[in-house]
Coordinates of C-alpha atoms in Angstrom, one line a residue:
M8 CA 5.1 -2.5 11.5
R9 CA 4.0 1.1 11.5
W10 CA 6.4 4.0 11.6
Y11 CA 4.1 6.3 13.6
A12 CA 2.9 6.3 17.2
N13 CA 1.3 8.4 19.9
V14 CA -1.6 9.5 17.7
K15 CA -3.5 12.4 19.3
E16 CA -6.7 14.1 18.2
V17 CA -7.9 17.4 19.6
G18 CA -10.5 20.0 18.8
G19 CA -13.4 19.5 16.4
G20 CA -15.0 21.0 13.3
D21 CA -15.7 20.3 9.7
T22 CA -12.1 20.7 8.6
T23 CA -9.4 18.2 9.6
V24 CA -5.8 19.3 10.0
V25 CA -3.0 16.7 10.1
L26 CA 0.3 17.9 11.5
A27 CA 3.3 15.9 10.4
H28 CA 6.6 16.8 12.1
G29 CA 10.0 16.6 10.5
Y30 CA 13.4 15.1 11.3
G31 CA 14.7 15.5 14.8
A32 CA 11.3 16.7 16.2
N33 CA 8.2 15.2 17.6
Q34 CA 4.6 16.3 17.9
T35 CA 5.4 18.8 20.7
L36 CA 6.9 20.9 17.9
W37 CA 3.3 22.1 17.2
D38 CA 2.4 23.2 20.8
K39 CA 2.4 26.9 20.1
L40 CA 0.0 26.5 17.2
L41 CA -2.3 23.9 18.7
P42 CA -4.6 26.0 20.9
A43 CA -5.6 28.3 18.0
L44 CA -5.9 25.5 15.4
S45 CA -7.9 23.2 17.6
Q46 CA -10.4 25.9 18.5
H47 CA -12.3 25.5 15.2
H48 CA -10.7 22.5 13.6
R49 CA -10.2 18.8 14.2
V50 CA -6.4 18.4 14.6
I51 CA -4.5 15.1 14.4
L52 CA -0.9 14.8 15.6
F53 CA 1.5 11.9 15.9
D54 CA 5.1 11.0 16.3
W55 CA 7.2 9.3 13.6
D56 CA 9.0 6.3 15.3
F57 CA 12.5 7.7 14.9
T58 CA 11.6 10.1 17.7
G59 CA 11.9 7.2 20.2
G60 CA 14.8 6.0 22.3
G61 CA 17.2 3.2 21.4
A62 CA 15.1 0.1 20.7
D63 CA 17.1 -2.7 19.0
E64 CA 14.2 -3.2 16.7
Q65 CA 14.4 0.4 15.5
E66 CA 18.1 0.0 14.8
A67 CA 17.5 -3.2 12.8
E68 CA 14.9 -1.4 10.7
A69 CA 16.9 1.7 10.1
A70 CA 18.2 0.8 6.7
R71 CA 14.6 0.4 5.4
Y72 CA 13.6 4.0 5.8
T73 CA 12.3 5.5 2.6
F74 CA 10.1 8.4 1.6
G75 CA 7.6 6.0 0.1
R76 CA 7.3 4.0 3.3
F77 CA 6.6 7.2 5.3
A78 CA 4.0 8.2 2.7
D79 CA 2.3 4.8 3.0
D80 CA 2.2 5.2 6.8
L81 CA 0.8 8.7 6.6
I82 CA -2.0 7.2 4.4
A83 CA -2.5 4.4 6.9
L84 CA -2.8 6.8 9.7
M85 CA -5.4 8.9 7.9
D86 CA -7.4 5.8 7.0
D87 CA -7.3 4.7 10.6
K88 CA -8.7 8.0 11.7
G89 CA -11.3 8.1 8.9
V90 CA -9.8 11.3 7.4
R91 CA -10.9 12.5 4.0
G92 CA -10.1 15.8 2.4
A93 CA -7.7 17.1 5.1
V94 CA -5.4 20.0 5.2
V95 CA -2.0 18.3 5.7
V96 CA 0.9 20.3 7.1
G97 CA 4.2 18.5 6.4
H98 CA 7.3 19.9 7.9
S99 CA 10.7 19.3 6.4
M100 CA 11.0 15.6 5.4
S101 CA 7.3 15.1 6.0
A102 CA 6.5 17.5 3.3
M103 CA 7.8 15.2 0.6
A104 CA 6.2 12.2 2.2
A105 CA 2.9 14.1 2.1
C106 CA 3.4 14.9 -1.6
I107 CA 3.9 11.3 -2.4
A108 CA 0.9 10.2 -0.3
S109 CA -1.3 12.8 -2.0
V110 CA -0.5 11.3 -5.4
R111 CA -1.2 7.7 -4.1
R112 CA -4.4 8.7 -2.4
P113 CA -5.7 12.1 -3.6
D114 CA -9.1 11.6 -1.8
L115 CA -7.3 12.2 1.6
F116 CA -5.9 15.6 0.7
A117 CA -7.7 18.9 0.2
H118 CA -4.6 21.0 0.6
L119 CA -0.9 20.5 1.2
V120 CA 1.1 22.9 3.3
L121 CA 4.7 22.2 2.6
L122 CA 6.7 23.7 5.4
C123 CA 10.5 24.2 5.0
A124 CA 10.3 21.5 2.3
S125 CA 13.0 20.4 -0.1
P126 CA 12.8 17.6 -2.7
R127 CA 16.6 17.5 -2.9
Y128 CA 19.1 19.0 -0.5
M129 CA 22.2 18.4 -2.7
D130 CA 23.2 20.9 -5.3
S131 CA 23.2 19.8 -8.9
P132 CA 25.3 22.3 -10.8
S133 CA 24.9 20.6 -14.2
E134 CA 21.1 21.1 -13.9
G135 CA 21.3 24.6 -12.4
Y136 CA 19.6 23.2 -9.3
V137 CA 20.5 24.8 -5.9
G138 CA 19.6 22.6 -3.0
G139 CA 21.7 24.3 -0.4
F140 CA 24.5 21.7 0.1
D141 CA 27.3 20.3 -2.0
R142 CA 28.2 16.6 -1.7
A143 CA 31.3 17.3 0.5
S144 CA 29.2 19.2 3.0
I145 CA 26.6 16.4 3.3
D146 CA 29.3 13.7 3.6
G147 CA 31.0 15.8 6.3
M148 CA 27.7 16.1 8.2
L149 CA 27.0 12.4 8.0
G150 CA 30.5 11.6 9.1
A151 CA 30.2 13.9 12.1
M152 CA 26.9 12.3 13.0
S153 CA 28.4 8.8 12.8
S154 CA 31.5 9.7 14.9
D155 CA 29.8 11.6 17.7
F156 CA 26.1 12.1 17.3
G157 CA 25.7 14.1 20.6
A158 CA 28.4 16.6 19.6
W159 CA 26.9 17.0 16.2
V160 CA 23.4 17.7 17.7
K161 CA 24.8 20.4 20.0
G162 CA 26.4 22.1 17.0
F163 CA 23.5 21.7 14.6
V164 CA 20.5 22.6 16.7
P165 CA 21.3 26.2 17.4
N166 CA 21.5 26.9 13.7
A167 CA 18.3 25.0 13.1
A168 CA 16.5 26.9 15.8
G169 CA 17.6 30.2 14.4
G170 CA 19.7 31.1 17.4
D171 CA 16.7 31.2 19.8
P172 CA 17.9 29.8 23.1
S173 CA 14.5 28.6 24.3
A174 CA 13.8 26.8 21.0
S175 CA 17.3 25.3 21.0
S176 CA 16.8 23.7 24.4
A177 CA 13.6 21.9 23.5
L178 CA 14.9 21.0 20.0
E179 CA 18.2 19.6 21.3
Q180 CA 16.3 17.3 23.7
S181 CA 14.2 16.1 20.9
F182 CA 17.2 15.4 18.6
L183 CA 19.0 13.6 21.3
S184 CA 16.0 11.3 22.0
M185 CA 16.7 9.6 18.6
H186 CA 18.7 6.4 18.4
P187 CA 22.0 7.5 16.8
G188 CA 21.9 4.7 14.3
V189 CA 18.4 5.4 13.2
A190 CA 19.0 9.1 13.1
L191 CA 22.0 8.5 10.8
E192 CA 20.0 6.3 8.4
V193 CA 17.1 8.7 8.3
A194 CA 19.5 11.6 7.6
R195 CA 21.0 9.6 4.7
M196 CA 17.5 9.1 3.3
I197 CA 16.8 12.8 3.5
F198 CA 20.1 14.4 2.5
L199 CA 21.2 11.9 -0.2
G200 CA 17.8 11.4 -1.7
D201 CA 16.2 13.0 -4.7
Q202 CA 12.4 13.4 -4.7
R203 CA 12.2 16.0 -7.4
G204 CA 10.3 13.7 -9.7
A205 CA 7.5 13.3 -7.1
L206 CA 6.6 16.9 -7.6
D207 CA 5.5 16.3 -11.2
A208 CA 2.5 14.3 -10.2
V209 CA 1.2 16.4 -7.3
A210 CA -2.3 17.6 -8.1
A211 CA -3.6 18.9 -4.8
P212 CA -3.5 22.7 -4.1
C213 CA -0.3 23.5 -2.3
T214 CA 1.1 26.3 -0.1
V215 CA 4.9 26.2 0.1
V216 CA 6.0 28.0 3.2
Q217 CA 9.7 28.7 3.6
V218 CA 11.8 30.8 6.0
A219 CA 13.8 33.7 4.6
A220 CA 17.0 32.6 6.3
D221 CA 16.7 28.8 6.4
F222 CA 20.1 27.2 5.9
A223 CA 18.6 23.7 5.3
A224 CA 15.9 24.7 2.7
P225 CA 16.7 28.0 1.1
P226 CA 13.8 29.9 -0.5
A227 CA 15.2 29.3 -3.9
V228 CA 14.0 25.7 -3.5
A229 CA 10.5 26.9 -3.0
E230 CA 10.5 28.7 -6.3
Y231 CA 11.9 25.5 -7.9
M232 CA 9.0 23.6 -6.4
R233 CA 6.4 26.1 -7.7
R234 CA 7.8 25.8 -11.2
R235 CA 7.9 22.0 -11.1
M236 CA 4.4 21.3 -9.7
E237 CA 2.7 22.1 -13.0
K238 CA -0.2 19.7 -12.4
A239 CA -1.1 21.1 -9.0
A240 CA -4.4 22.9 -8.9
E241 CA -2.7 25.9 -7.2
V242 CA 0.8 26.5 -5.8
E243 CA 1.4 29.5 -3.6
V244 CA 4.8 30.3 -2.1
V245 CA 5.0 32.2 1.2
V246 CA 8.3 33.2 2.7
I247 CA 8.2 33.9 6.4
D248 CA 10.6 36.7 7.6
S249 CA 12.5 34.7 10.2
V250 CA 15.6 32.5 10.7
G251 CA 16.1 28.8 11.0
H252 CA 14.3 25.6 10.0
F253 CA 11.6 25.5 12.7
P254 CA 9.2 28.4 12.3
Q255 CA 6.7 26.6 14.6
L256 CA 9.1 27.4 17.4
V257 CA 10.6 30.8 16.5
A258 CA 7.9 32.4 14.4
P259 CA 4.6 30.7 15.4
Q260 CA 2.3 33.7 14.9
Q261 CA 3.5 34.3 11.4
L262 CA 3.1 30.6 10.6
L263 CA -0.3 30.5 12.3
A264 CA -1.5 33.4 10.1
V265 CA -0.6 31.5 7.0
L266 CA -2.3 28.3 8.2
Q267 CA -5.5 30.1 9.2
R268 CA -5.7 31.7 5.7
V269 CA -5.2 28.3 4.1
L270 CA -7.9 26.8 6.3
R271 CA -10.4 29.6 5.4
R272 CA -9.7 29.0 1.8
A273 CA -10.1 25.2 2.2
A274 CA -13.5 25.9 3.9
G275 CA -14.6 27.9 0.8
E276 CA -14.2 31.4 2.3
V277 CA -13.0 34.2 0.1
V278 CA -9.9 35.8 1.5
V279 CA -9.5 39.4 0.3
G280 CA -8.2 42.8 1.2
A281 CA -5.4 43.4 3.6
E282 CA -4.8 39.7 4.2
E283 CA -4.1 39.2 0.5
E284 CA -1.9 42.2 0.4
Q285 CA 0.0 41.0 3.4
A286 CA 0.4 37.5 1.9
G287 CA 1.7 39.0 -1.3
E288 CA 4.4 40.9 0.6
A289 CA 5.3 37.7 2.5
A290 CA 5.5 35.6 -0.6
E291 CA 8.5 37.4 -2.1
V292 CA 11.1 34.7 -2.7
V293 CA 14.5 35.4 -1.2
E294 CA 17.5 33.9 -2.9
D295 CA 19.7 32.3 -0.2
D296 CA 22.2 29.6 -0.6
G297 CA 22.7 28.9 3.1
G298 CA 26.4 29.2 4.1
I299 CA 26.2 27.5 7.5
D300 CA 28.5 24.6 8.3
V301 CA 26.3 21.6 9.0
T302 CA 29.2 19.3 9.9
A303 CA 30.0 21.0 13.2

């Protein structure tokens, strides 16, 4: 059983870009970026299976969701499409799946773009780690999802979309398309998991892209990731001056500029001058511990 579907390939060129969406989304999340990316590059999109409706089979499989399984399916997808040396953009939970996949099959990955990524969402005060949520907040969120998933979505999505009404509408529809049982199990995997150890083995060049006011993955996490990925060939942190957890929807031009620069570098072009200066300004890490109630 594969946990991906609806594989789509557009554009063409020497560089392949794989776009992996995060929790609650689907491949339409990338629509605002696709025309520009596909103009000069081969772009592969797909849907993780939790985006679907309420199939009984999905519900039965829910408890088996793991980051390692998502990583294996990302590898399988890339093998099926004959991909080698791709730029892989992993949003949210897909970022950590891509990290694990890059360690298991380094030949597939030329560069990782880790978008709104977090290896652990739960704070660990004894280690000085700030993930953005304490255990009580996560338990409250999971409880709210379990008791009334639709109501939780309607409270959660506006914050995730940064208060953008047009983005909220599309995102709410996407969240509500998930089977509530599957959505809850995937959320448990994400918010109770700890993938920090996976960062130690990542060797591929990485660009960690965070949003300045992202309640789910505060920019302090990006700085932690940079310090932890000591084996990576290169780790750059870029913080987009925006709000929410979905810059593809609310800050597409800023995100596109970052991706285009990564793609030029992956193609061997030298990026200098004003672009580097702008990137340096954007890469300032903003300390932000969140503060939004995710249980509503």
